[in-house]
Coordinates of C-alpha atoms and ligand atoms in Angstrom, one line a residue:
M1 CA -16.5 43.4 30.4
K2 CA -17.1 39.6 30.1
Q3 CA -14.9 37.4 32.5
A4 CA -14.1 33.8 32.1
D5 CA -12.1 31.2 33.8
L6 CA -10.9 29.8 30.5
V7 CA -11.1 31.6 27.1
I8 CA -10.2 29.4 24.1
V9 CA -9.3 31.0 20.8
G10 CA -10.2 28.6 18.0
G11 CA -13.2 26.2 17.7
S12 CA -11.7 23.2 15.7
A13 CA -10.1 19.9 17.1
A14 CA -7.9 21.4 19.7
G15 CA -10.5 24.1 20.8
I16 CA -13.5 21.9 21.0
E17 CA -11.5 19.1 23.0
A18 CA -10.3 21.8 25.4
A19 CA -13.8 23.0 26.0
I20 CA -15.1 19.4 26.4
V21 CA -12.4 18.4 29.0
A22 CA -12.6 21.7 30.8
Q23 CA -16.3 21.2 31.5
R24 CA -16.0 17.4 31.9
H25 CA -13.8 17.6 35.0
Y26 CA -13.3 21.1 36.3
E27 CA -15.8 23.2 38.0
L28 CA -15.0 26.4 36.0
D29 CA -17.2 29.4 36.4
K30 CA -17.2 30.0 32.7
V31 CA -15.6 28.8 29.6
V32 CA -15.7 31.0 26.5
V33 CA -14.8 29.6 22.9
I34 CA -14.1 32.3 20.3
R35 CA -13.9 31.2 16.7
K36 CA -13.9 33.0 13.4
E37 CA -16.3 30.5 11.4
D38 CA -19.9 30.3 11.5
S39 CA -19.6 26.5 11.4
V40 CA -16.7 24.1 11.7
M41 CA -15.6 21.4 9.5
V42 CA -14.6 17.9 10.8
P43 CA -11.1 18.6 9.5
C44 CA -10.1 15.1 8.6
G45 CA -13.5 14.6 6.6
I46 CA -12.6 17.4 4.3
P47 CA -11.4 15.3 1.2
Y48 CA -14.5 13.1 1.6
I49 CA -16.9 16.1 0.9
F50 CA -15.9 15.8 -2.8
G51 CA -16.7 12.1 -3.2
T52 CA -17.8 9.7 -0.5
L53 CA -20.0 12.4 1.5
G54 CA -20.8 14.4 -1.4
S55 CA -21.8 17.4 0.8
I56 CA -20.3 20.1 3.1
D57 CA -23.3 19.9 5.3
K58 CA -22.5 16.3 6.1
N59 CA -19.0 17.2 7.4
V60 CA -20.0 19.8 10.0
M61 CA -19.1 19.6 13.7
P62 CA -22.1 20.3 15.8
D63 CA -21.7 23.4 18.2
S64 CA -23.5 21.1 20.8
L65 CA -20.1 19.6 21.3
L66 CA -19.2 22.8 23.2
G67 CA -21.9 22.0 26.0
D68 CA -22.4 24.9 28.2
A69 CA -19.3 26.8 26.9
E70 CA -20.2 30.3 25.6
L71 CA -19.5 30.5 21.9
I72 CA -18.5 33.8 20.4
K73 CA -18.4 34.0 16.6
D74 CA -15.7 36.5 15.9
E75 CA -11.9 36.9 15.3
V76 CA -9.7 37.6 18.3
T77 CA -7.3 40.4 17.1
S78 CA -5.2 41.1 20.1
I79 CA -4.3 39.8 23.6
D80 CA -3.3 42.2 26.4
R81 CA -1.2 40.1 28.7
S82 CA -1.1 42.7 31.5
S83 CA -4.8 42.8 31.9
Q84 CA -5.5 39.3 30.8
T85 CA -8.0 40.3 28.2
V86 CA -8.6 39.3 24.6
T87 CA -10.3 41.7 22.0
T88 CA -12.2 40.6 19.0
A89 CA -12.5 42.4 15.6
G90 CA -16.3 43.2 16.7
G91 CA -15.0 45.1 19.7
E92 CA -15.8 42.6 22.3
A93 CA -13.4 42.2 25.2
V94 CA -13.1 39.0 27.4
K95 CA -11.0 38.9 30.6
Y96 CA -9.4 35.5 31.1
K97 CA -7.9 33.6 34.0
R98 CA -6.3 31.2 31.7
L99 CA -6.1 31.6 28.0
M100 CA -5.7 28.6 25.5
L101 CA -4.6 29.4 22.1
A102 CA -5.9 26.8 19.7
S103 CA -5.6 29.0 16.4
G104 CA -4.6 26.1 14.3
S105 CA -2.8 26.4 10.8
Q106 CA -3.5 27.6 7.2
P107 CA -2.4 25.8 4.2
L108 CA 1.0 26.7 2.7
R109 CA 1.0 28.4 -0.7
P110 CA 4.2 27.9 -2.6
P111 CA 5.7 31.0 -4.1
I112 CA 5.2 29.6 -7.6
P113 CA 4.0 31.8 -10.6
G114 CA 0.4 31.5 -11.4
M115 CA -0.9 30.8 -7.7
Q116 CA -3.3 33.6 -8.0
L117 CA -5.1 32.0 -11.1
E118 CA -8.7 31.0 -10.8
N119 CA -9.4 27.5 -9.8
V120 CA -6.1 27.2 -7.9
F121 CA -7.1 26.0 -4.5
A122 CA -5.3 25.5 -1.3
I123 CA -7.4 23.8 1.4
P124 CA -8.2 25.9 4.4
K125 CA -10.8 24.2 6.7
E126 CA -13.4 26.7 5.9
A127 CA -17.1 25.8 4.5
E128 CA -17.4 28.8 2.3
Y129 CA -14.0 28.3 0.7
L130 CA -14.8 24.6 0.3
R131 CA -17.9 25.5 -1.5
Q132 CA -15.9 27.3 -4.0
V133 CA -13.6 24.3 -4.4
Q134 CA -16.8 22.3 -5.1
D135 CA -18.1 24.6 -7.6
G136 CA -14.7 24.8 -9.5
L137 CA -14.3 21.1 -9.5
S138 CA -17.7 20.5 -10.7
A139 CA -16.9 22.5 -13.9
S140 CA -13.4 20.9 -14.3
S141 CA -12.1 17.8 -16.2
N142 CA -8.4 17.8 -15.6
L143 CA -7.3 18.3 -11.9
V144 CA -3.6 18.4 -10.9
I145 CA -2.8 18.0 -7.2
I146 CA 0.4 19.4 -6.0
G147 CA 1.8 17.3 -3.2
G148 CA 1.3 13.5 -2.6
G149 CA 1.2 13.4 1.2
F150 CA -1.9 12.0 2.8
I151 CA -4.2 15.0 2.0
G152 CA -3.1 15.0 -1.7
V153 CA -3.7 11.3 -2.0
E154 CA -7.0 11.3 -0.1
F155 CA -8.2 14.3 -2.5
A156 CA -7.0 12.3 -5.6
D157 CA -8.8 9.1 -4.5
E158 CA -12.0 11.1 -3.8
C159 CA -12.0 13.4 -6.9
R160 CA -11.3 10.6 -9.3
K161 CA -14.8 9.3 -8.1
L162 CA -16.2 12.6 -9.8
G163 CA -15.1 11.2 -13.0
I164 CA -12.3 14.0 -13.3
N165 CA -8.8 13.0 -14.7
V166 CA -6.5 13.5 -11.7
T167 CA -2.7 13.8 -11.7
V168 CA -0.7 14.0 -8.5
V169 CA 2.6 15.6 -8.8
E170 CA 5.1 14.6 -5.9
M171 CA 8.5 16.0 -5.3
L172 CA 9.9 13.1 -3.4
D173 CA 10.4 9.6 -4.8
H174 CA 7.0 8.3 -3.8
C175 CA 3.7 9.6 -2.4
L176 CA 3.3 9.3 1.3
M177 CA 6.9 8.9 1.8
L178 CA 7.2 11.1 4.9
A179 CA 4.7 8.5 6.7
L180 CA 5.4 5.2 5.1
D181 CA 8.4 3.1 4.0
E182 CA 8.7 2.5 0.4
Q183 CA 6.9 -0.8 0.1
F184 CA 3.6 0.5 1.6
C185 CA 4.0 3.7 -0.7
C186 CA 4.4 1.6 -3.7
T187 CA 1.1 -0.3 -2.8
A188 CA -0.7 2.8 -2.5
E189 CA 0.5 4.3 -5.7
D190 CA -0.4 1.0 -7.5
N191 CA -3.9 1.1 -6.0
L192 CA -4.3 4.8 -7.0
R193 CA -2.9 4.1 -10.7
E194 CA -5.2 1.1 -11.0
S195 CA -8.2 3.4 -10.1
G196 CA -7.1 5.8 -12.9
V197 CA -5.1 8.5 -11.0
N198 CA -1.9 9.6 -12.9
I199 CA 1.0 10.0 -10.5
I200 CA 4.2 11.8 -11.3
T201 CA 7.0 11.5 -8.6
G202 CA 10.5 13.0 -8.4
N203 CA 9.4 16.2 -10.1
G204 CA 8.1 19.5 -8.8
V205 CA 5.8 22.3 -10.2
R206 CA 7.8 25.2 -11.8
A207 CA 4.6 27.4 -12.7
L208 CA 0.8 27.5 -13.3
H209 CA -0.3 29.1 -16.7
G210 CA -3.5 30.5 -18.0
Q211 CA -5.4 33.7 -18.8
S212 CA -7.6 34.2 -15.8
R213 CA -8.3 30.7 -14.9
V214 CA -5.6 28.0 -14.7
E215 CA -5.1 26.1 -18.0
W216 CA -1.8 24.1 -17.6
V217 CA 0.9 23.2 -15.2
E218 CA 4.5 23.4 -16.1
L219 CA 6.6 20.9 -14.2
Q220 CA 10.2 21.4 -13.3
D221 CA 11.5 19.0 -15.9
G222 CA 9.4 21.0 -18.8
T223 CA 6.5 18.4 -18.7
R224 CA 3.2 20.4 -19.5
L225 CA -0.1 19.0 -17.8
E226 CA -3.4 20.3 -19.0
A227 CA -5.4 21.5 -15.9
D228 CA -8.6 23.3 -15.4
A229 CA -8.2 23.0 -11.6
V230 CA -5.3 22.7 -9.2
I231 CA -5.2 21.6 -5.5
V232 CA -2.2 22.7 -3.5
A233 CA -1.5 20.2 -0.7
I234 CA 2.0 20.7 0.4
G235 CA 1.5 21.1 4.1
V236 CA 0.5 23.8 6.7
S237 CA 1.8 26.9 8.4
P238 CA 0.9 27.5 12.2
C239 CA -1.3 30.5 12.9
T240 CA 0.9 32.5 15.3
K241 CA 0.2 36.1 14.6
L242 CA -1.7 36.6 17.8
A243 CA 1.0 35.0 19.9
L244 CA 3.7 36.8 18.2
D245 CA 2.0 40.2 18.5
A246 CA 1.6 39.4 22.2
G247 CA 5.3 38.7 22.6
L248 CA 5.0 35.0 23.1
E249 CA 8.0 32.9 22.2
I250 CA 7.9 31.0 18.7
G251 CA 9.8 27.7 18.3
A252 CA 12.0 26.2 15.7
Q253 CA 9.2 24.6 13.7
R254 CA 7.4 28.1 13.8
G255 CA 4.8 26.9 16.3
I256 CA 3.9 28.7 19.7
Q257 CA 6.6 27.5 22.1
V258 CA 5.2 25.5 24.9
D259 CA 6.7 23.6 27.8
A260 CA 6.1 20.0 28.9
Y261 CA 2.7 21.2 30.5
M262 CA 1.5 23.1 27.2
R263 CA 2.2 26.4 28.9
T264 CA 3.6 29.2 26.6
S265 CA 6.3 31.8 27.7
D266 CA 3.4 33.3 29.6
S267 CA 2.4 31.1 32.5
Q268 CA -1.5 31.9 32.2
I269 CA -1.5 31.3 28.4
F270 CA -1.5 27.7 27.0
A271 CA -1.3 26.6 23.4
A272 CA -2.4 23.3 21.8
G273 CA -2.9 21.9 18.2
D274 CA -1.5 22.8 14.9
C275 CA -0.6 26.4 16.3
A276 CA 1.7 25.0 18.9
E277 CA 5.2 23.6 18.8
T278 CA 5.3 19.8 18.9
F279 CA 8.3 17.7 19.8
C280 CA 9.1 14.1 18.7
Y281 CA 8.8 11.4 21.3
F282 CA 11.9 9.6 20.1
T283 CA 14.3 12.5 19.4
R284 CA 12.8 15.2 21.8
K285 CA 13.4 17.7 18.9
A286 CA 10.7 20.0 17.4
V287 CA 8.8 18.3 14.6
P288 CA 6.3 19.8 12.0
L289 CA 3.8 17.2 12.9
R290 CA 0.3 18.7 12.5
L291 CA -2.5 16.1 13.1
A292 CA -5.9 16.1 14.6
A293 CA -4.9 13.3 16.8
I294 CA -2.0 15.3 18.1
A295 CA -4.1 18.6 18.4
T296 CA -6.7 16.8 20.6
R297 CA -4.1 15.1 22.8
E298 CA -2.3 18.3 23.4
A299 CA -5.5 20.2 24.1
R300 CA -6.5 17.3 26.6
L301 CA -3.0 17.8 28.3
A302 CA -3.2 21.6 28.3
T303 CA -6.6 21.5 29.9
M304 CA -5.7 19.2 32.6
N305 CA -2.6 21.4 33.4
L306 CA -4.5 24.7 33.5
F307 CA -4.4 25.2 37.2
E308 CA -1.9 22.6 38.4
D309 CA 0.8 20.5 36.7
V310 CA -1.0 17.1 36.2
A311 CA 0.1 15.5 33.0
P312 CA 3.4 16.4 31.3
N313 CA 3.7 15.8 27.5
Q314 CA 5.8 13.0 26.4
G315 CA 6.1 14.1 22.9
A316 CA 4.4 12.9 19.6
V317 CA 4.8 9.4 18.6
G318 CA 3.0 10.4 15.3
V319 CA 0.0 8.2 14.4
F320 CA -1.3 8.2 10.9
S321 CA -3.7 6.4 8.9
T322 CA -5.4 6.8 5.5
V323 CA -7.2 4.8 2.9
V324 CA -6.6 4.5 -0.8
G325 CA -9.5 2.7 -2.8
D326 CA -10.3 -0.2 -0.4
T327 CA -6.9 -0.6 1.3
G328 CA -6.1 1.1 4.6
F329 CA -2.6 2.3 5.5
C330 CA -1.3 3.2 8.8
A331 CA 1.8 4.0 10.6
A332 CA 2.9 4.8 14.2
G333 CA 6.3 6.1 15.4
L334 CA 9.2 6.1 13.2
T335 CA 9.5 4.5 9.6
E336 CA 12.6 2.4 9.0
K337 CA 13.9 5.3 6.8
R338 CA 13.3 8.0 9.3
A339 CA 14.8 5.8 12.2
R340 CA 17.9 5.2 10.1
D341 CA 18.0 8.9 9.1
V342 CA 18.1 10.0 12.8
G343 CA 21.0 7.6 13.4
L344 CA 19.4 4.6 15.0
D345 CA 20.6 1.1 14.5
V346 CA 17.2 -0.8 13.7
M347 CA 16.1 -4.3 12.9
T348 CA 12.7 -4.8 11.1
A349 CA 10.3 -7.7 10.9
E350 CA 7.3 -8.5 8.8
A351 CA 4.2 -10.6 9.0
A352 CA 1.2 -11.0 6.8
G353 CA -2.2 -12.9 6.9
P354 CA -6.0 -12.3 6.9
D355 CA -7.4 -10.0 9.6
R356 CA -10.3 -12.5 10.2
H357 CA -10.2 -16.2 10.8
P358 CA -10.8 -18.3 8.7
G359 CA -9.9 -15.9 5.9
T360 CA -13.1 -16.9 4.2
M361 CA -15.1 -14.8 6.9
P362 CA -17.2 -11.9 5.4
G363 CA -15.2 -8.7 5.6
A364 CA -11.7 -10.4 5.8
S365 CA -8.8 -8.7 4.1
G366 CA -5.1 -9.5 4.0
Q367 CA -3.1 -7.3 6.3
K368 CA 0.5 -6.7 6.0
T369 CA 2.6 -5.4 9.1
K370 CA 6.1 -4.2 9.4
L371 CA 7.6 -3.3 12.7
V372 CA 10.8 -1.4 13.3
F373 CA 12.8 -2.1 16.7
E374 CA 16.0 -0.6 17.9
R375 CA 18.8 -3.1 17.7
G376 CA 20.3 -3.9 21.2
T377 CA 17.4 -2.5 23.4
G378 CA 14.9 -4.2 21.2
K379 CA 12.6 -1.1 21.8
M380 CA 9.8 -0.7 19.4
L381 CA 10.3 2.4 17.3
G382 CA 7.6 2.1 14.7
G383 CA 5.1 0.0 12.9
Q384 CA 3.2 0.1 9.5
A385 CA 0.5 -1.9 8.1
S386 CA -1.8 -2.1 5.1
G387 CA -5.0 -3.9 4.8
G388 CA -8.7 -3.5 5.4
T389 CA -10.9 -1.5 7.8
S390 CA -8.9 -3.0 10.8
T391 CA -5.9 -1.0 9.8
G392 CA -6.7 2.2 11.6
E393 CA -7.0 0.4 15.1
I394 CA -3.8 -1.5 14.5
A395 CA -2.1 1.9 14.2
N396 CA -3.4 2.8 17.6
V397 CA -2.3 -0.5 19.1
M398 CA 1.1 0.0 17.8
A399 CA 1.2 3.6 19.1
A400 CA 0.2 2.2 22.7
L401 CA 2.8 -0.5 22.4
I402 CA 5.5 2.2 21.4
S403 CA 4.5 4.9 23.9
A404 CA 4.6 2.2 26.7
G405 CA 8.3 1.5 25.8
S406 CA 7.7 -2.0 24.6
T407 CA 10.5 -4.2 23.4
A408 CA 10.3 -7.0 20.7
R409 CA 9.9 -9.5 23.6
D410 CA 7.0 -7.6 25.1
V411 CA 5.2 -7.4 21.7
A412 CA 6.0 -11.0 20.9
T413 CA 4.3 -12.2 24.1
F414 CA 1.7 -9.5 24.1
Q415 CA -1.7 -10.9 25.2
I416 CA -4.4 -10.6 22.6
G417 CA -8.0 -11.7 22.3
T418 CA -9.5 -13.0 19.1
H419 CA -12.8 -13.7 17.5
P420 CA -13.3 -15.0 13.9
A421 CA -15.4 -12.1 12.9
L422 CA -13.5 -9.4 14.5
T423 CA -9.7 -10.2 14.5
A424 CA -6.9 -12.1 13.0
S425 CA -6.4 -15.7 14.2
P426 CA -4.2 -16.0 17.3
I427 CA -1.9 -18.0 15.2
A428 CA -1.5 -15.4 12.4
Y429 CA -1.9 -12.4 14.6
Q430 CA 0.5 -10.0 12.7
I431 CA 1.9 -7.5 15.3
V432 CA 2.8 -10.5 17.4
N433 CA 4.4 -12.7 14.7
A434 CA 6.5 -9.9 13.4
A435 CA 7.8 -9.1 16.9
E436 CA 8.6 -12.8 17.4
H437 CA 10.6 -12.8 14.1
A438 CA 12.5 -9.7 15.2
L439 CA 13.2 -11.2 18.6
V440 CA 14.5 -14.4 17.4
R441 CA 16.7 -12.8 14.7
G442 CA 17.9 -10.0 16.9
R443 CA 19.3 -12.3 19.6
Ligands
LIG501 C1 -7.8 18.0 4.2 C2 -7.4 17.5 5.6 C3 -7.4 16.4 6.0 C4 -6.9 15.9 7.2 N1 -6.9 14.7 7.8 C5 -6.4 14.4 8.9 C6 -6.6 13.0 9.5 O1 -7.1 12.1 8.8 N2 -6.1 12.7 10.6 C7 -5.5 13.5 11.4 O2 -5.0 13.3 12.5 N3 -5.3 15.0 10.9 C8 -5.8 15.3 9.7 N4 -5.7 16.7 9.3 C9 -4.9 17.6 10.1 C10 -5.9 18.3 11.1 O3 -7.1 18.7 10.3 C11 -5.3 19.4 11.9 O4 -4.3 18.8 12.6 C12 -6.3 19.8 13.0 O5 -7.5 20.4 12.3 C13 -5.7 20.7 13.9 O6 -6.7 21.3 14.7 P1 -6.6 22.7 15.5 O7 -7.8 22.8 16.3 O8 -5.3 22.8 16.1 O9 -6.5 23.7 14.2 P2 -7.5 24.1 13.1 O10 -8.3 22.9 12.8 O11 -6.7 24.8 12.1 O12 -8.4 25.1 13.8 C14 -8.1 26.4 14.3 C15 -9.3 27.2 14.8 O13 -9.0 28.5 15.1 C16 -9.8 29.4 14.6 N5 -9.0 30.7 14.6 C17 -7.7 31.0 14.3 N6 -7.3 32.1 14.5 C18 -8.3 32.8 15.2 C19 -8.5 34.0 15.7 N7 -7.6 35.0 15.7 N8 -9.7 34.3 16.4 C20 -10.7 33.2 16.4 N9 -10.6 32.1 15.9 C21 -9.3 31.9 15.3 C22 -9.9 29.0 13.2 O14 -11.0 29.6 12.7 C23 -10.3 27.5 13.6 O15 -11.6 27.5 14.2 C24 -6.2 16.9 8.1 C25 -6.2 18.2 7.6 C26 -6.6 18.6 6.4 C27 -6.6 20.0 5.9

């Protein structure tokens, strides 16, 4: 029987990161990665297959990322905890010293009539399935996307580039509302509408209709939308069957329960990524945040903690970015709405200006920034921004400030560097200026 110091189940964001970190820093005898797929998609790149990239092959993660780890392409069907062995559908058994579950998530399929019709797609991260989506979309003229979260919005923006009529149906008052405050959601919606995407909010889908292939979508208020393709993007559900069958504990958000060191209820088994329970940095409660950025961070933590407790998890701040048309949107931490919903007393401040200086520099874009602080302590709770390509890294700066426990005073006096072609002016640096407003007003 094969034996390994570390066996990793799953070869996507979390599994690959665990294999890389394990080999980079630890002298392990053998690392084995077992994954179901022949090839793995860059998960965050999936929407771009349909427009910007134009091809599934351009969105593949190379197996060479796994270095010297042995890759087994098979499905793990059981874990025997007493003999520390996993068994695959193909009959292979591998004995582990430590096991890492990185089995990810599958898209949710709502229990609405008509989900079984042809050309109704959820989005699992599988190349073969995505080929069917590509074929289905290429023969369609009216696409309805159920769900206006970041995946739905990215699909809308990309699929309209194919010349298809695209309608997004979102149950909440606005698209992207779980990630951004209203003002940013409205800007994103305006951008989508200007590019020709139809957006219906505050309404859900009651049923999908058609003979064999979907023909129209019935909304809860009775509206009828013509549709020859439907994409369902309403969230994901963690893949926990293996863990459940092995008797591991499952958490409140249906992920595999882990402790601060990413250890499951079996001390030899770790879990990371979409399959694992994640808790909020601010509230310490379990949250259904499932992002590649969190998956890789958890995998890094779990791998560092395999043989000794090195790095405890401080919880997920939640860092998110997306792009609609030419405008980037990002958020880190709590939105103002979410902070108020969890009972925090907050103050907010905003700043806007070009992200290069002078604003006539090539590539300059206007950037709007909003920061959220706790009144009293002045602690930074969250930040959001919209603007050009600099927006993605602004989210990361905001996340660093939040997780360092920075206050409005810290951020207002935060030391920055600038260059005309690379950053906003030191006079207009949005994060610093917004914090200064909050500091002065909050005194
Ligand atoms: C369209 C789309 C766009 C996204 N965009 C972003 C983004 O821009 N930014 C961001 O942070 N996040 C994004 N996400 C979320 C991100 O993709 C997930 O959080 C991330 O993929 C989670 O990684 P994971 O390794 O935990 O799980 P997964 O990516 O779900 O991978 C799980 C792996 O485990 C394998 N597996 C499962 N069970 C078994 C078994 N029994 N035996 C063998 N193998 C098994 C699967 O085959 C797969 O290889 C996006 C998701 C989607 C669907």
